[in-house]
Amino acid sequence: MRKIVAMPGDGIGKVVLKEAIRLLDAAGFKAEYVHGDIGWDFWCSEGNALPQRTIDLLEKHKIGLFGAITSKPKDDAVKELAPELQDKGLVYFSPIVGLRQHFNLDICIRPCKSFTGNPLNFIRKDGKGGYEEPEVNAVIFRQNTEGMYGGIEWTNPPKVVRDALETHPKMKSFKDVPSEEMAISTRIVTKKATERIIRSAFEYAKTFGYKNVTICEKPNVLRETSGMFLKLGRQIAKEYPGIQLWDTNIDAQMMWLTKNPEDYGCVVAENMFGDIISDGFAGLIGGLGFACSANIGKEVAVFEPTHGSAPKYEKLDPSIVNPIAMFMSACMMLDHIGEKEISGKINKAIAKVIEEGKYKTYDMMKLRGGPDVFAKGACTTQQMTDAVIEKL
Ligand code: NAI
Ligand code: MG
């Protein structure tokens, strides 16, 4: 039987992953879930939020379903370590970022698709006294391992770094700034990784019938890195004659989100721009409760909702949080491993529950989260799962 590494992590990650597995079982997906330790508890007890045994499990089984983890600022993290681990100079590192880097999960896919009847869908005035609700169906391809989040940065850069930078004519404007007063983050973009993310967007567009691929960068200012994106985009586009290549600047794209979001199909960007643009699109289709994602490498792939562990709500029982982002992440996993029929069935069931509108989690009712949301008509996380299972 197929084995899936289930990594619930922290807080509501534990809640939504459990519900997703319940749904997958009900939908007839036959798999064995192997538990993978990850998250805050393991940082506190072992000094490592991503134990080697979890890496080994993923190495072996290749496919992971991940809930969410909790991260805390450096000093707070050290304070929560087991007494015997304190003063060992351990440094907390986000285990999901660790997974992406360890397995080179360089392709991040974040679909943002509006469900008919979702009360959180974006609406805009139609200019005739009414409003219109554009159907958003965009899929963001975010380069997941390099660019602005590559982690190559300094405060008070070492002399060799400073000296190397001084060879650039534009450094003249910083010549009087002491290194101690300088912070530098790099944005390294490489040809192979850029080609991979652009090509995966085109392949996805071809497979799922999207009519355009947009390179969303800023080549007029970031001439080298965004420039490479655009240049490679133009080359690769030639291999896909049926799909249009568009290019937009990240800043203008944020404005067009509210003007014409329905026009965009697949959108490709570097790590940070992809992070920004995917949150932007997610806001149009219901926010964190609906935002799913895949992290795909050459061998290993990990599927996760984009939300975090929502510590405010982790202790609420029954749980109030929306499991749909996790469900849709599980559907992306099914698509990835070729179980398109089951994922189609689950997606349709989710769509029916939303359209019917009988079951809504607190976020879908625009309520403030808390134990009182049920009295106001919100359903529990488990009731939402039951409702979807009922529609399968
Ligand atoms: P968050 O995503 O946990 O929560 C942000 C807001 O959205 C909160 O009001 C939360 O209650 C709500 N929310 C989140 N998921 C929801 C759901 N499924 N249904 C309904 N409402 C939902 O982000 P926040 O508060 O910034 O971070 C909390 C912790 O999560 C931090 O420790 C952070 O480092 C971590 N985090 C982990 C991520 C991951 O595991 N990939 C991603 C983002 C944050
Ligand atoms: Mg983000």
CSV table of C-alpha atoms and ligand atoms in Angstrom, one decimal:
chain,number,residue,atom,x,y,z
A,1,MET,CA,0.0,0.0,0.0
A,2,ARG,CA,1.2,3.6,-0.7
A,3,LYS,CA,2.7,5.2,2.4
A,4,ILE,CA,2.2,8.9,3.1
A,5,VAL,CA,4.3,10.7,5.7
A,6,ALA,CA,1.8,12.6,7.9
A,7,MET,CA,3.4,15.5,9.7
A,8,PRO,CA,0.8,17.3,11.8
A,9,GLY,CA,3.3,19.7,13.5
A,10,ASP,CA,1.8,22.2,16.0
A,11,GLY,CA,-1.4,23.8,17.0
A,12,ILE,CA,-4.2,23.6,14.5
A,13,GLY,CA,-1.9,21.7,12.1
A,14,LYS,CA,-2.8,18.6,14.3
A,15,VAL,CA,-6.5,19.3,14.0
A,16,VAL,CA,-6.7,19.9,10.2
A,17,LEU,CA,-4.4,17.1,9.2
A,18,LYS,CA,-6.4,14.6,11.2
A,19,GLU,CA,-9.6,15.8,9.5
A,20,ALA,CA,-7.9,15.6,6.0
A,21,ILE,CA,-7.0,11.9,6.6
A,22,ARG,CA,-10.5,11.2,7.7
A,23,LEU,CA,-11.8,12.7,4.5
A,24,LEU,CA,-9.2,10.9,2.3
A,25,ASP,CA,-10.2,7.6,3.9
A,26,ALA,CA,-13.9,8.4,3.3
A,27,ALA,CA,-13.2,9.3,-0.3
A,28,GLY,CA,-11.7,5.8,-0.9
A,29,PHE,CA,-8.0,6.8,-1.0
A,30,LYS,CA,-6.1,3.7,0.1
A,31,ALA,CA,-2.9,4.6,1.9
A,32,GLU,CA,-1.0,4.1,5.1
A,33,TYR,CA,-0.1,7.2,7.0
A,34,VAL,CA,3.3,7.1,8.7
A,35,HIS,CA,3.6,9.7,11.4
A,36,GLY,CA,6.5,12.1,11.1
A,37,ASP,CA,7.7,14.1,14.1
A,38,ILE,CA,8.1,17.8,13.4
A,39,GLY,CA,7.6,21.1,15.2
A,40,TRP,CA,7.9,22.9,18.4
A,41,ASP,CA,7.7,19.9,20.8
A,42,PHE,CA,10.8,18.4,19.2
A,43,TRP,CA,12.6,21.7,19.4
A,44,CYS,CA,11.9,21.9,23.1
A,45,SER,CA,12.7,18.2,23.9
A,46,GLU,CA,15.5,17.5,21.4
A,47,GLY,CA,16.7,20.9,20.2
A,48,ASN,CA,15.7,20.1,16.7
A,49,ALA,CA,12.3,20.8,15.2
A,50,LEU,CA,13.1,18.6,12.2
A,51,PRO,CA,14.5,15.3,13.5
A,52,GLN,CA,16.6,13.2,11.2
A,53,ARG,CA,14.1,10.3,11.5
A,54,THR,CA,11.5,12.5,9.8
A,55,ILE,CA,13.9,13.4,7.0
A,56,ASP,CA,14.6,9.6,6.6
A,57,LEU,CA,10.9,8.8,6.4
A,58,LEU,CA,10.4,11.4,3.6
A,59,GLU,CA,13.5,10.1,1.9
A,60,LYS,CA,11.9,6.7,1.9
A,61,HIS,CA,8.3,7.4,1.1
A,62,LYS,CA,8.7,10.6,-1.0
A,63,ILE,CA,5.2,12.1,-0.3
A,64,GLY,CA,4.4,14.2,2.8
A,65,LEU,CA,1.3,15.8,4.1
A,66,PHE,CA,2.1,18.6,6.5
A,67,GLY,CA,-0.1,20.6,8.9
A,68,ALA,CA,1.6,23.7,10.3
A,69,ILE,CA,4.3,24.6,12.7
A,70,THR,CA,4.9,27.2,15.3
A,71,SER,CA,8.0,29.5,15.1
A,72,LYS,CA,9.0,31.9,17.8
A,73,PRO,CA,11.7,34.7,18.0
A,74,LYS,CA,15.2,33.5,18.7
A,75,ASP,CA,15.4,34.4,22.4
A,76,ASP,CA,12.0,33.0,23.2
A,77,ALA,CA,12.9,29.8,21.4
A,78,VAL,CA,16.0,29.2,23.5
A,79,LYS,CA,14.0,29.8,26.8
A,80,GLU,CA,11.6,27.0,26.0
A,81,LEU,CA,14.4,24.4,25.4
A,82,ALA,CA,14.6,21.5,27.9
A,83,PRO,CA,17.0,22.6,30.8
A,84,GLU,CA,19.7,20.2,29.7
A,85,LEU,CA,19.7,21.7,26.2
A,86,GLN,CA,20.0,25.3,27.2
A,87,ASP,CA,23.5,27.0,26.9
A,88,LYS,CA,24.4,24.6,24.1
A,89,GLY,CA,24.2,27.3,21.5
A,90,LEU,CA,21.3,25.7,19.7
A,91,VAL,CA,19.5,27.9,17.1
A,92,TYR,CA,15.9,27.4,16.1
A,93,PHE,CA,15.3,26.9,12.4
A,94,SER,CA,11.9,26.6,10.8
A,95,PRO,CA,11.4,22.9,10.0
A,96,ILE,CA,9.2,23.6,6.9
A,97,VAL,CA,11.9,25.9,5.5
A,98,GLY,CA,14.4,23.1,6.4
A,99,LEU,CA,12.4,20.5,4.5
A,100,ARG,CA,12.2,22.8,1.4
A,101,GLN,CA,15.9,23.3,1.5
A,102,HIS,CA,16.9,19.7,2.4
A,103,PHE,CA,14.9,18.1,-0.4
A,104,ASN,CA,15.3,21.0,-2.8
A,105,LEU,CA,11.5,21.5,-3.0
A,106,ASP,CA,12.0,24.3,-5.4
A,107,ILE,CA,8.6,24.4,-7.0
A,108,CYS,CA,5.8,25.9,-4.8
A,109,ILE,CA,2.3,25.8,-6.4
A,110,ARG,CA,-0.5,27.8,-4.8
A,111,PRO,CA,-3.8,27.6,-6.5
A,112,CYS,CA,-6.3,30.4,-5.7
A,113,LYS,CA,-9.7,29.4,-7.0
A,114,SER,CA,-13.0,31.0,-5.9
A,115,PHE,CA,-15.8,28.6,-4.9
A,116,THR,CA,-19.3,29.7,-6.0
A,117,GLY,CA,-21.2,30.9,-2.9
A,118,ASN,CA,-18.2,31.5,-0.7
A,119,PRO,CA,-19.3,34.6,1.3
A,120,LEU,CA,-15.6,35.6,1.4
A,121,ASN,CA,-15.2,35.9,-2.4
A,122,PHE,CA,-14.0,39.3,-3.7
A,123,ILE,CA,-16.6,41.5,-5.2
A,124,ARG,CA,-16.4,44.8,-7.0
A,125,LYS,CA,-18.8,47.5,-8.2
A,126,ASP,CA,-20.0,47.0,-11.7
A,127,GLY,CA,-20.5,50.8,-12.3
A,128,LYS,CA,-24.3,50.3,-12.8
A,129,GLY,CA,-25.2,50.4,-9.1
A,130,GLY,CA,-24.7,46.7,-8.6
A,131,TYR,CA,-21.7,44.5,-8.0
A,132,GLU,CA,-19.9,41.7,-9.8
A,133,GLU,CA,-18.1,38.7,-8.4
A,134,PRO,CA,-15.2,37.8,-10.7
A,135,GLU,CA,-14.4,34.1,-10.9
A,136,VAL,CA,-10.8,33.9,-9.7
A,137,ASN,CA,-8.8,30.9,-10.9
A,138,ALA,CA,-5.1,31.7,-10.7
A,139,VAL,CA,-2.3,29.4,-9.8
A,140,ILE,CA,0.8,30.9,-8.4
A,141,PHE,CA,4.2,29.3,-9.1
A,142,ARG,CA,6.6,30.5,-6.5
A,143,GLN,CA,10.3,29.7,-6.8
A,144,ASN,CA,10.8,28.2,-3.3
A,145,THR,CA,14.5,27.9,-2.6
A,146,GLU,CA,16.4,30.9,-3.8
A,147,GLY,CA,16.0,34.6,-4.6
A,148,MET,CA,15.3,37.0,-1.7
A,149,TYR,CA,14.7,34.2,0.8
A,150,GLY,CA,17.9,32.3,0.0
A,151,GLY,CA,19.2,33.3,3.4
A,152,ILE,CA,22.4,34.8,2.2
A,153,GLU,CA,22.5,38.0,4.2
A,154,TRP,CA,24.5,40.0,6.6
A,155,THR,CA,24.3,42.8,9.1
A,156,ASN,CA,27.8,44.3,9.3
A,157,PRO,CA,29.1,42.4,6.2
A,158,PRO,CA,32.6,40.9,6.5
A,159,LYS,CA,35.3,42.8,4.8
A,160,VAL,CA,35.7,40.4,1.8
A,161,VAL,CA,32.0,40.8,1.1
A,162,ARG,CA,32.2,44.6,1.4
A,163,ASP,CA,35.3,44.6,-0.9
A,164,ALA,CA,33.6,42.5,-3.5
A,165,LEU,CA,30.6,44.8,-3.5
A,166,GLU,CA,32.8,47.9,-3.8
A,167,THR,CA,33.7,46.6,-7.3
A,168,HIS,CA,30.1,47.6,-8.4
A,169,PRO,CA,29.9,51.2,-9.5
A,170,LYS,CA,26.6,51.8,-7.7
A,171,MET,CA,28.3,51.1,-4.3
A,172,LYS,CA,29.7,54.6,-4.6
A,173,SER,CA,26.6,56.0,-3.0
A,174,PHE,CA,27.3,53.9,0.1
A,175,LYS,CA,31.0,54.6,0.4
A,176,ASP,CA,30.7,56.6,3.6
A,177,VAL,CA,28.5,54.1,5.4
A,178,PRO,CA,30.4,52.0,7.9
A,179,SER,CA,29.8,48.3,7.5
A,180,GLU,CA,28.4,48.1,11.1
A,181,GLU,CA,25.6,50.3,9.9
A,182,MET,CA,24.8,48.2,6.9
A,183,ALA,CA,22.5,45.2,6.4
A,184,ILE,CA,22.5,43.3,3.1
A,185,SER,CA,20.1,40.7,1.8
A,186,THR,CA,20.9,39.1,-1.6
A,187,ARG,CA,18.6,38.0,-4.3
A,188,ILE,CA,20.3,35.2,-6.2
A,189,VAL,CA,18.5,33.8,-9.1
A,190,THR,CA,19.9,30.9,-11.1
A,191,LYS,CA,19.1,29.7,-14.6
A,192,LYS,CA,18.2,26.1,-13.9
A,193,ALA,CA,15.9,26.8,-11.0
A,194,THR,CA,14.2,29.6,-12.9
A,195,GLU,CA,13.7,27.4,-15.9
A,196,ARG,CA,12.2,24.7,-13.7
A,197,ILE,CA,9.6,27.0,-12.1
A,198,ILE,CA,8.7,28.6,-15.4
A,199,ARG,CA,8.5,25.3,-17.2
A,200,SER,CA,6.3,23.8,-14.5
A,201,ALA,CA,3.9,26.7,-14.8
A,202,PHE,CA,3.6,26.1,-18.6
A,203,GLU,CA,3.2,22.4,-18.1
A,204,TYR,CA,0.5,23.0,-15.6
A,205,ALA,CA,-1.2,25.5,-17.9
A,206,LYS,CA,-1.1,22.9,-20.7
A,207,THR,CA,-2.4,20.1,-18.5
A,208,PHE,CA,-5.2,22.0,-16.9
A,209,GLY,CA,-6.2,24.3,-19.8
A,210,TYR,CA,-5.0,27.7,-18.6
A,211,LYS,CA,-4.7,30.2,-21.4
A,212,ASN,CA,-1.8,32.4,-20.1
A,213,VAL,CA,1.3,32.3,-18.0
A,214,THR,CA,2.3,35.6,-16.4
A,215,ILE,CA,5.9,36.3,-15.3
A,216,CYS,CA,5.3,38.7,-12.4
A,217,GLU,CA,8.6,40.4,-11.6
A,218,LYS,CA,10.1,43.8,-11.9
A,219,PRO,CA,12.7,43.7,-14.8
A,220,ASN,CA,12.7,47.4,-15.4
A,221,VAL,CA,14.4,47.9,-12.0
A,222,LEU,CA,15.7,44.4,-11.0
A,223,ARG,CA,17.4,44.2,-14.4
A,224,GLU,CA,19.5,41.2,-13.7
A,225,THR,CA,17.4,38.8,-11.6
A,226,SER,CA,13.9,39.7,-12.9
A,227,GLY,CA,15.5,40.2,-16.2
A,228,MET,CA,16.6,36.6,-16.2
A,229,PHE,CA,13.1,35.5,-15.4
A,230,LEU,CA,11.6,37.4,-18.3
A,231,LYS,CA,14.3,36.3,-20.8
A,232,LEU,CA,13.9,32.6,-19.8
A,233,GLY,CA,10.1,33.0,-19.8
A,234,ARG,CA,10.2,34.3,-23.4
A,235,GLN,CA,12.4,31.4,-24.5
A,236,ILE,CA,10.3,28.7,-22.8
A,237,ALA,CA,7.0,30.2,-24.0
A,238,LYS,CA,8.1,29.4,-27.6
A,239,GLU,CA,7.7,25.7,-26.7
A,240,TYR,CA,4.0,26.3,-25.8
A,241,PRO,CA,2.4,27.9,-28.8
A,242,GLY,CA,-1.2,27.6,-27.4
A,243,ILE,CA,-0.4,29.5,-24.2
A,244,GLN,CA,0.1,33.2,-24.1
A,245,LEU,CA,3.1,34.7,-22.2
A,246,TRP,CA,2.2,37.9,-20.2
A,247,ASP,CA,4.5,39.9,-18.0
A,248,THR,CA,3.6,42.2,-15.2
A,249,ASN,CA,5.4,44.1,-12.6
A,250,ILE,CA,4.8,43.0,-9.1
A,251,ASP,CA,3.6,46.4,-7.9
A,252,ALA,CA,1.2,46.9,-10.8
A,253,GLN,CA,0.0,43.3,-10.4
A,254,MET,CA,-1.1,44.0,-6.8
A,255,MET,CA,-3.3,46.8,-8.2
A,256,TRP,CA,-4.7,44.6,-11.0
A,257,LEU,CA,-5.7,42.0,-8.3
A,258,THR,CA,-8.7,44.1,-7.6
A,259,LYS,CA,-9.2,45.3,-11.2
A,260,ASN,CA,-9.1,42.2,-13.3
A,261,PRO,CA,-8.0,39.1,-11.2
A,262,GLU,CA,-10.2,36.9,-13.4
A,263,ASP,CA,-7.9,37.4,-16.4
A,264,TYR,CA,-4.9,35.6,-14.9
A,265,GLY,CA,-4.1,31.9,-15.2
A,266,CYS,CA,-0.7,30.7,-14.1
A,267,VAL,CA,1.5,33.3,-12.5
A,268,VAL,CA,5.3,32.7,-12.0
A,269,ALA,CA,7.6,34.6,-9.6
A,270,GLU,CA,10.7,34.5,-7.5
A,271,ASN,CA,10.4,33.4,-3.9
A,272,MET,CA,9.5,36.7,-2.2
A,273,PHE,CA,7.4,38.1,-5.0
A,274,GLY,CA,5.7,34.7,-5.2
A,275,ASP,CA,5.0,34.8,-1.5
A,276,ILE,CA,3.4,38.3,-1.8
A,277,ILE,CA,1.4,37.6,-4.9
A,278,SER,CA,0.0,34.3,-3.6
A,279,ASP,CA,-1.2,36.0,-0.4
A,280,GLY,CA,-2.7,38.7,-2.6
A,281,PHE,CA,-4.7,36.2,-4.7
A,282,ALA,CA,-5.6,34.1,-1.6
A,283,GLY,CA,-7.3,37.2,-0.2
A,284,LEU,CA,-9.7,37.3,-3.1
A,285,ILE,CA,-10.9,33.7,-2.6
A,286,GLY,CA,-11.4,33.5,1.1
A,287,GLY,CA,-8.0,33.9,2.8
A,288,LEU,CA,-6.1,31.4,4.9
A,289,GLY,CA,-8.9,29.0,5.3
A,290,PHE,CA,-8.8,28.3,1.5
A,291,ALA,CA,-5.2,28.7,0.6
A,292,CYS,CA,-3.5,25.4,-0.2
A,293,SER,CA,0.0,24.7,-1.5
A,294,ALA,CA,2.4,22.1,-2.8
A,295,ASN,CA,6.2,22.1,-2.4
A,296,ILE,CA,7.6,19.9,-5.2
A,297,GLY,CA,11.1,18.7,-5.7
A,298,LYS,CA,12.6,16.2,-8.2
A,299,GLU,CA,11.9,13.3,-5.8
A,300,VAL,CA,10.1,14.4,-2.7
A,301,ALA,CA,6.9,16.5,-2.5
A,302,VAL,CA,5.2,18.0,0.6
A,303,PHE,CA,1.7,19.4,0.6
A,304,GLU,CA,0.5,21.9,3.2
A,305,PRO,CA,-2.1,24.6,3.8
A,306,THR,CA,-0.4,28.0,3.7
A,307,HIS,CA,-1.7,29.0,7.1
A,308,GLY,CA,0.3,28.6,10.3
A,309,SER,CA,-0.5,26.9,13.6
A,310,ALA,CA,-2.9,29.6,14.9
A,311,PRO,CA,-1.9,29.1,18.5
A,312,LYS,CA,-4.9,31.3,19.7
A,313,TYR,CA,-7.2,28.5,18.6
A,314,GLU,CA,-5.2,25.4,19.3
A,315,LYS,CA,-6.8,24.7,22.6
A,316,LEU,CA,-10.4,25.3,21.6
A,317,ASP,CA,-12.4,22.1,21.7
A,318,PRO,CA,-14.3,21.5,19.5
A,319,SER,CA,-12.1,23.3,17.1
A,320,ILE,CA,-13.4,26.3,15.1
A,321,VAL,CA,-10.8,26.4,12.3
A,322,ASN,CA,-11.5,25.9,8.6
A,323,PRO,CA,-10.1,22.6,7.3
A,324,ILE,CA,-10.7,23.4,3.6
A,325,ALA,CA,-7.2,24.7,2.9
A,326,MET,CA,-5.8,21.4,4.3
A,327,PHE,CA,-8.3,19.4,2.3
A,328,MET,CA,-7.4,21.1,-0.9
A,329,SER,CA,-3.7,20.6,-0.1
A,330,ALA,CA,-4.5,16.9,0.2
A,331,CYS,CA,-6.2,17.1,-3.2
A,332,MET,CA,-3.0,18.6,-4.7
A,333,MET,CA,-1.2,15.5,-3.3
A,334,LEU,CA,-3.7,13.2,-5.0
A,335,ASP,CA,-3.3,15.0,-8.3
A,336,HIS,CA,0.5,14.8,-7.9
A,337,ILE,CA,0.4,11.0,-7.5
A,338,GLY,CA,-2.1,10.5,-10.2
A,339,GLU,CA,-5.3,10.0,-8.1
A,340,LYS,CA,-7.2,12.6,-10.1
A,341,GLU,CA,-10.5,10.9,-9.8
A,342,ILE,CA,-10.5,10.9,-6.0
A,343,SER,CA,-9.3,14.5,-5.8
A,344,GLY,CA,-12.0,15.5,-8.3
A,345,LYS,CA,-14.6,13.9,-6.1
A,346,ILE,CA,-13.3,15.7,-3.0
A,347,ASN,CA,-13.1,19.0,-4.8
A,348,LYS,CA,-16.7,18.7,-6.0
A,349,ALA,CA,-17.9,17.8,-2.5
A,350,ILE,CA,-16.2,20.8,-1.0
A,351,ALA,CA,-17.7,23.0,-3.7
A,352,LYS,CA,-21.2,21.7,-3.0
A,353,VAL,CA,-20.9,22.3,0.8
A,354,ILE,CA,-19.8,25.9,0.1
A,355,GLU,CA,-22.5,26.6,-2.4
A,356,GLU,CA,-25.2,25.1,-0.2
A,357,GLY,CA,-24.0,27.4,2.6
A,358,LYS,CA,-25.5,25.4,5.4
A,359,TYR,CA,-22.1,24.7,7.1
A,360,LYS,CA,-19.7,27.6,7.5
A,361,THR,CA,-16.7,27.8,9.8
A,362,TYR,CA,-16.3,31.1,11.8
A,363,ASP,CA,-14.0,32.7,9.2
A,364,MET,CA,-16.6,32.2,6.5
A,365,MET,CA,-19.1,34.1,8.6
A,366,LYS,CA,-16.6,36.9,9.2
A,367,LEU,CA,-16.7,36.3,12.9
A,368,ARG,CA,-13.9,36.9,15.4
A,369,GLY,CA,-12.6,33.5,16.5
A,370,GLY,CA,-13.5,32.2,19.9
A,371,PRO,CA,-15.6,29.6,21.7
A,372,ASP,CA,-18.8,31.7,21.2
A,373,VAL,CA,-18.8,31.3,17.4
A,374,PHE,CA,-21.0,28.2,17.5
A,375,ALA,CA,-23.8,30.1,19.2
A,376,LYS,CA,-23.6,32.5,16.3
A,377,GLY,CA,-24.1,29.7,13.8
A,378,ALA,CA,-20.6,28.7,12.8
A,379,CYS,CA,-19.9,25.0,12.5
A,380,THR,CA,-17.0,23.1,14.0
A,381,THR,CA,-14.0,21.8,12.1
A,382,GLN,CA,-15.3,18.3,12.5
A,383,GLN,CA,-18.8,19.3,11.2
A,384,MET,CA,-17.2,20.8,8.1
A,385,THR,CA,-15.4,17.5,7.5
A,386,ASP,CA,-18.6,15.6,8.0
A,387,ALA,CA,-20.5,17.8,5.6
A,388,VAL,CA,-17.9,17.3,2.9
A,389,ILE,CA,-17.8,13.5,3.5
A,390,GLU,CA,-21.6,13.5,3.2
A,391,LYS,CA,-21.4,15.1,-0.3
A,392,LEU,CA,-18.7,12.7,-1.6
B,1,NAI,P1,-1.6,31.8,11.2
B,1,NAI,O1,-1.8,31.4,9.8
B,1,NAI,O2,-1.4,30.7,12.2
B,1,NAI,O3,-2.9,32.7,11.7
B,1,NAI,C1,-3.2,33.9,11.1
B,1,NAI,C2,-4.7,34.2,11.4
B,1,NAI,O4,-5.5,33.4,10.6
B,1,NAI,C3,-5.1,34.0,12.8
B,1,NAI,O5,-6.1,34.9,13.1
B,1,NAI,C4,-5.6,32.5,12.7
B,1,NAI,O6,-6.4,32.2,13.8
B,1,NAI,C5,-6.3,32.5,11.4
B,1,NAI,N1,-6.3,31.2,10.7
B,1,NAI,C6,-5.2,30.5,10.4
B,1,NAI,N2,-5.6,29.3,9.9
B,1,NAI,C7,-6.9,29.3,9.9
B,1,NAI,C8,-7.9,28.3,9.4
B,1,NAI,N3,-7.5,27.1,8.9
B,1,NAI,N4,-9.2,28.6,9.6
B,1,NAI,C9,-9.5,29.8,10.2
B,1,NAI,N5,-8.7,30.7,10.6
B,1,NAI,C10,-7.4,30.5,10.4
B,1,NAI,O7,-0.4,32.8,11.2
B,1,NAI,P2,0.3,33.6,12.5
B,1,NAI,O8,-0.7,33.9,13.5
B,1,NAI,O9,1.0,34.7,11.9
B,1,NAI,O10,1.3,32.6,13.1
B,1,NAI,C11,1.0,31.6,14.1
B,1,NAI,C12,2.2,30.6,14.1
B,1,NAI,O11,2.2,29.9,12.9
B,1,NAI,C13,3.6,31.3,14.2
B,1,NAI,O12,4.3,30.6,15.1
B,1,NAI,C14,4.1,31.2,12.8
B,1,NAI,O13,5.5,31.2,12.8
B,1,NAI,C15,3.5,29.9,12.3
B,1,NAI,N6,3.4,29.8,10.9
B,1,NAI,C16,3.7,28.6,10.3
B,1,NAI,C17,3.5,28.4,9.0
B,1,NAI,C18,3.7,27.0,8.4
B,1,NAI,O14,3.6,26.1,9.2
B,1,NAI,N7,3.9,26.9,7.1
B,1,NAI,C19,3.0,29.5,8.1
B,1,NAI,C20,2.7,30.7,8.8
B,1,NAI,C21,2.9,30.8,10.1
B,2,MG,MG,3.5,33.9,3.3
